[in-house]
Short mmCIF file of C-alpha atoms in Angstrom, two decimals:
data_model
loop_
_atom_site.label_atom_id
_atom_site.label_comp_id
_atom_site.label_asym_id
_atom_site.label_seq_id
_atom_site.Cartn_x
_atom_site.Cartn_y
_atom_site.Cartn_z
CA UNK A 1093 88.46 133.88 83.92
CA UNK A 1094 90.13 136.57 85.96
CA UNK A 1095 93.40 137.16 87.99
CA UNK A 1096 93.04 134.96 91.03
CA UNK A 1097 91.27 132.08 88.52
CA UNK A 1098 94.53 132.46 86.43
CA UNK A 1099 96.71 132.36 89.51
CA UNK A 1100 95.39 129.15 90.05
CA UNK A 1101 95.14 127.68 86.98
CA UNK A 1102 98.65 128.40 86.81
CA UNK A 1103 99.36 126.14 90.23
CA UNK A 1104 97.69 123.78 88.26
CA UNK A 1105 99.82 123.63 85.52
CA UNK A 1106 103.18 123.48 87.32
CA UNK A 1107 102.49 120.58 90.00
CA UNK A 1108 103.31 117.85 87.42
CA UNK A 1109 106.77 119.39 87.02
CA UNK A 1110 107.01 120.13 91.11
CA UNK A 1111 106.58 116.18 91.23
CA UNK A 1112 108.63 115.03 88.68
CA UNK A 1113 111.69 117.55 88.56
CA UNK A 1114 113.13 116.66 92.36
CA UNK A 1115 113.29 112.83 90.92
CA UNK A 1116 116.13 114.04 88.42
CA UNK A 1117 119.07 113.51 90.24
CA UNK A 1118 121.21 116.59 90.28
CA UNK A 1119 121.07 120.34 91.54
CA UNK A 1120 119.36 122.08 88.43
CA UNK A 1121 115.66 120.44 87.80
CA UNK A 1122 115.35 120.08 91.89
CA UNK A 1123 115.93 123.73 92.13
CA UNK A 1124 113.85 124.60 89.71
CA UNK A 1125 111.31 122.45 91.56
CA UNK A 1126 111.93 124.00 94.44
CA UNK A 1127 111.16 127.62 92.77
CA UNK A 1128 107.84 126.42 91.24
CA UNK A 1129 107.05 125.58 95.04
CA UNK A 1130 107.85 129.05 96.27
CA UNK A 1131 105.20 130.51 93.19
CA UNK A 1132 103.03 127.95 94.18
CA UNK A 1133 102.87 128.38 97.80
CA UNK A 1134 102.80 132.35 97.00
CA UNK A 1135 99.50 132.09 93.92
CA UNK A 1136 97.67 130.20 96.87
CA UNK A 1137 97.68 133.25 98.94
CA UNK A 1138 97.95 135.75 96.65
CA UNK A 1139 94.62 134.93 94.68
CA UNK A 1140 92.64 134.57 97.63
CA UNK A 1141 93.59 137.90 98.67
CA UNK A 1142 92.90 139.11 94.94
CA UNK A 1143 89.79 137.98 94.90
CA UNK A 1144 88.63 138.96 98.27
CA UNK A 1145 90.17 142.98 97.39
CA UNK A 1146 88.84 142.67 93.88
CA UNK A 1147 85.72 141.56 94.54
CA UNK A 1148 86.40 138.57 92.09
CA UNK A 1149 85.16 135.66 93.89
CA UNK A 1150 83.58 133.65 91.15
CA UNK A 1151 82.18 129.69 91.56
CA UNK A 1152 84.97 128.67 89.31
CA UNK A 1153 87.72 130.41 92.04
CA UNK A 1154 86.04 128.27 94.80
CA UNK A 1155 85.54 124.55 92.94
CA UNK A 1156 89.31 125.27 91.43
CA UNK A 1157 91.33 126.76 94.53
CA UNK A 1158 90.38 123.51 96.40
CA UNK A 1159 91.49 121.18 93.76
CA UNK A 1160 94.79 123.38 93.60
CA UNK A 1161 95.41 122.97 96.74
CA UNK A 1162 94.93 119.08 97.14
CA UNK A 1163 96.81 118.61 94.13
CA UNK A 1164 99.70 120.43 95.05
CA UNK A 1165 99.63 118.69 98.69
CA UNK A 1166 99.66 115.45 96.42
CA UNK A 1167 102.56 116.51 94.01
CA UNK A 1168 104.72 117.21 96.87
CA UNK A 1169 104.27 113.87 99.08
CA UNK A 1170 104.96 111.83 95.78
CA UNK A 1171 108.92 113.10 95.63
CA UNK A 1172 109.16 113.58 99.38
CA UNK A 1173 108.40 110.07 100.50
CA UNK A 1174 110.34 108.60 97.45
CA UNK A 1175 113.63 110.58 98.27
CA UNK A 1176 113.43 110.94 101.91
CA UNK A 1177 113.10 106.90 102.63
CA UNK A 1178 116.66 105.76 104.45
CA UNK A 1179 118.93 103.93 102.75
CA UNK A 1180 122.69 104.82 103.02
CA UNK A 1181 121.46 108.07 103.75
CA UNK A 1182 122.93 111.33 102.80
CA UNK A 1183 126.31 112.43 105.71
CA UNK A 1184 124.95 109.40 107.34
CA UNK A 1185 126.53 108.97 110.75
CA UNK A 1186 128.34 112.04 112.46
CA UNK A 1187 131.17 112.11 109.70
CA UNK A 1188 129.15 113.40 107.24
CA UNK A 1189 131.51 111.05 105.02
CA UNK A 1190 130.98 112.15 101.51
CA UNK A 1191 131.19 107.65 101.05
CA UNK A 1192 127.63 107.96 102.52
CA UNK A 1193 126.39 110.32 99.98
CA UNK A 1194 123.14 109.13 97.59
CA UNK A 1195 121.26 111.29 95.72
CA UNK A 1196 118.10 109.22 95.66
CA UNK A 1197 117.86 108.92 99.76
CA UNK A 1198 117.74 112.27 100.69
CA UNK A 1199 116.30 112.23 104.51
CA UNK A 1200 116.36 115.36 107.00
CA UNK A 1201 119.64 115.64 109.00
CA UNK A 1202 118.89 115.81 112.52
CA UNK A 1203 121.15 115.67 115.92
CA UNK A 1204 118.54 113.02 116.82
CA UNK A 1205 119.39 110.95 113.20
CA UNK A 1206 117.58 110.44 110.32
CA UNK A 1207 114.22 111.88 109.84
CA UNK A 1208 112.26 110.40 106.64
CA UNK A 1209 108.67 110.50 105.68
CA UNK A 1210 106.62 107.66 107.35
CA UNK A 1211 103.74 106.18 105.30
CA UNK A 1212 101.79 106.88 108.14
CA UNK A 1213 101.96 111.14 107.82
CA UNK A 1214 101.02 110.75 104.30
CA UNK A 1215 97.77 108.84 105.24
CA UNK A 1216 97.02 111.58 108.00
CA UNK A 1217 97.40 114.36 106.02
CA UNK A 1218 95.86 113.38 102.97
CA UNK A 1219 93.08 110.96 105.02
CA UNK A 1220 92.21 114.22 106.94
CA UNK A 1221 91.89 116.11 103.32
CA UNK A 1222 89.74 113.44 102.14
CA UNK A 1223 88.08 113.38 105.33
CA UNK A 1224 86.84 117.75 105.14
CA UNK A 1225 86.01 117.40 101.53
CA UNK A 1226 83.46 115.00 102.15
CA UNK A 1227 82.43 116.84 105.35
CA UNK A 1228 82.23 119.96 103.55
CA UNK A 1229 80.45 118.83 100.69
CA UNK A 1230 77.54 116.72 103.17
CA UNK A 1231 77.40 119.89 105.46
CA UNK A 1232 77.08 122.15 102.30
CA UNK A 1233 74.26 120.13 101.29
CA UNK A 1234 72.12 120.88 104.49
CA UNK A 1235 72.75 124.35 104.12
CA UNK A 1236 75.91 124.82 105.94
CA UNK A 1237 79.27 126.64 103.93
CA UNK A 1238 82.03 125.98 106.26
CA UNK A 1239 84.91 128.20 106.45
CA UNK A 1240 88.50 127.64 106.85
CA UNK A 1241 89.16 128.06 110.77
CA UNK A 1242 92.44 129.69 112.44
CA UNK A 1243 94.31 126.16 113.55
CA UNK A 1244 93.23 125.43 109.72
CA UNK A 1245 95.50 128.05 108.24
CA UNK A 1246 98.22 127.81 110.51
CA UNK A 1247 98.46 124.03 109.64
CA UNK A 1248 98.49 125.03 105.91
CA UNK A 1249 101.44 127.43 107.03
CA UNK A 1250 103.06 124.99 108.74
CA UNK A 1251 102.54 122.97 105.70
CA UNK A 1252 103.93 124.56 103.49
CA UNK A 1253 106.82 125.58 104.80
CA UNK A 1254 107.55 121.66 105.68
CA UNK A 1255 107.30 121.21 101.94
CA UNK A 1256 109.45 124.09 101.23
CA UNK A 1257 112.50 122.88 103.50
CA UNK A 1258 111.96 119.29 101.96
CA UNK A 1259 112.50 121.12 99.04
CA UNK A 1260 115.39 122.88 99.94
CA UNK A 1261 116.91 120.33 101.21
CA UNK A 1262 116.82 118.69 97.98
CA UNK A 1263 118.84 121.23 96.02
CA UNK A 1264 121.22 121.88 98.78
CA UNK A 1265 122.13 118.13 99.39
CA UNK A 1266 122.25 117.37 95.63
CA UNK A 1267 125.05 120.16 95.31
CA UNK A 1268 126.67 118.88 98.16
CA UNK A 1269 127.02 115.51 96.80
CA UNK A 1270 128.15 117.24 93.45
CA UNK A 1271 130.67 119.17 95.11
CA UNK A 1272 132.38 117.09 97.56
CA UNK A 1273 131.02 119.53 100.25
CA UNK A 1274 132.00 118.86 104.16
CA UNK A 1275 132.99 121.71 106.11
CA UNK A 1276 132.03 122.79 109.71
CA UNK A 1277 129.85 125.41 108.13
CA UNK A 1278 128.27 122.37 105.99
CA UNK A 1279 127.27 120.52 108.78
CA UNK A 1280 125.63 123.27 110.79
CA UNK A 1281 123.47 124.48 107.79
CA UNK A 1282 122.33 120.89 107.02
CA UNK A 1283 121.64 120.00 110.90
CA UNK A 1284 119.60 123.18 111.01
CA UNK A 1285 117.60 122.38 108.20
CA UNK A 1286 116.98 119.08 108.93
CA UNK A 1287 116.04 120.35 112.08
CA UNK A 1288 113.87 122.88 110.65
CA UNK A 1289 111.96 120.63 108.45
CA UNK A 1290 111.45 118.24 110.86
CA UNK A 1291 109.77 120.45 113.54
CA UNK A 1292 107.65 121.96 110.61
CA UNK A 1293 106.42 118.44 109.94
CA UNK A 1294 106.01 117.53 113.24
CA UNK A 1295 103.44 120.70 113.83
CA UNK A 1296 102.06 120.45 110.60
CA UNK A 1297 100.72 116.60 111.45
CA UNK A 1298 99.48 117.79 115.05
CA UNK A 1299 98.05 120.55 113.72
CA UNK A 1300 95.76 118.56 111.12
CA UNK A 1301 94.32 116.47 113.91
CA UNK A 1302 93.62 118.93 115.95
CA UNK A 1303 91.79 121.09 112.89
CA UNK A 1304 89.78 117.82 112.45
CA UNK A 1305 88.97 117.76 115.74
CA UNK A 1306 87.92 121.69 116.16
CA UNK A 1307 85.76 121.42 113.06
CA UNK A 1308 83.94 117.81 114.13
CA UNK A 1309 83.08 119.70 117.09
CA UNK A 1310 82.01 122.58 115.94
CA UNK A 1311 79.99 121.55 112.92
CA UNK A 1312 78.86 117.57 113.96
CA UNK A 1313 76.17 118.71 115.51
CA UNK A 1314 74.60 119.53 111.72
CA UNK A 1315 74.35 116.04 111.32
CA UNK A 1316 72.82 115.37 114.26
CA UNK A 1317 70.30 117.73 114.38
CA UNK A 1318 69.53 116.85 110.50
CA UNK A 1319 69.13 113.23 111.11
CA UNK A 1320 66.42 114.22 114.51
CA UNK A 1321 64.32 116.40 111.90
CA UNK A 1322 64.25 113.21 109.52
#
């Protein structure tokens, strides 16, 4: 056990609360959710880089960063399809009328309407996670380690910061609700959030099918070329 492995181990440990806390309906335990994100989202680069400058790289690091990584992606979906499904909506409808307000249906806030989490994003994104773990592992087993590519780690960028907004968003609507808020100012901070988040998402999803794509291109050809020697 070193740094990075801690770092990690640490991720671990807080995803239960990242998916449980933004269920409780009020300002405090969502932004404290929302912090345990930003550590999160920080440990996952910040022990690779440890590693790599440390020379700490252990077998441990690379079966546990992985599993960090998948569970956090998990943790996150569970709260963010449960609070971002419509219902009355939170300033549904250009009045923002604090009526509309609902802690538990918290989607983005868009000038296009209501952006929520389809089922259908979750079972991209986690199908194509599903999808390279079993790719990796079969191409690891004829010989092949493959690496995380460029439009790999710009997706986990995007990624993330989707995640974070959702997040965000949480706290920020939540104390709206609490506090009556409905200013001009309001409505321009939520709008560009919403807005934010949405975009985010919306790269985040093209991204992962495109990283599929790049890396069943680049790497099928193991398979082939496996199954002609057999």
């Amino acid at each position: 056990m070193n740094l990075p492995n801690g770092l990690t181990v640490g991720r671990i440990a807080i995803t239960p609360l990242i998916a449980i806390l933004p269920f409780a309906p009020s300002t405090t335990p969502r932004l404290i959710a929302f912090l345990l994100f930003l550590f999160a989202a920080a440990s996952d680069y910040a022990d690779g880089v440890l590693a790599r400058s440390r020379k700490q790289e252990t077998t441990l690091g690379k079966l546990l960063d992985p599993l960090a990584d998948k569970l956090l992606l998990v943790g996150t979906f569970i709260p963010m399809w449960a609070l971002m499904q419509s219902g009355s909506g939170v300033f549904s409808g250009s009045s923002f009328g604090t009526s509309d307000l609902t802690p538990r249906s918290l989607p983005f806030l868009t000038p296009w309407g209501d952006v929520t989490l389809p089922w259908w994003i979750v079972v991209i994104v986690l199908g194509r996670e599903l999808a390279m773990t079993i790719f990796r592992q079969a191409a690891a087993r004829r010989g092949l380690v493959i690496a995380a590519i460029g439009p790999a780690k710009i997706k986990t960028g995007f990624q993330l910061l989707w995640q974070g907004t959702a997040y965000f968003w949480f706290v920020i609507a939540t104390a709206a609700l609490q506090r009556g808020w409905n200013t001009r100012a309001w409505r321009g901070i939520a709008l560009f959030v919403g807005t934010a988040g949405t975009v985010a998402m919306s790269v985040a999803v093209m991204l992962t099918l495109f990283s599929l794509w790049v890396y069943v291109s680049r790497y099928g050809r193991v398979f082939v070329q496996s199954r002609a020697r057999g």
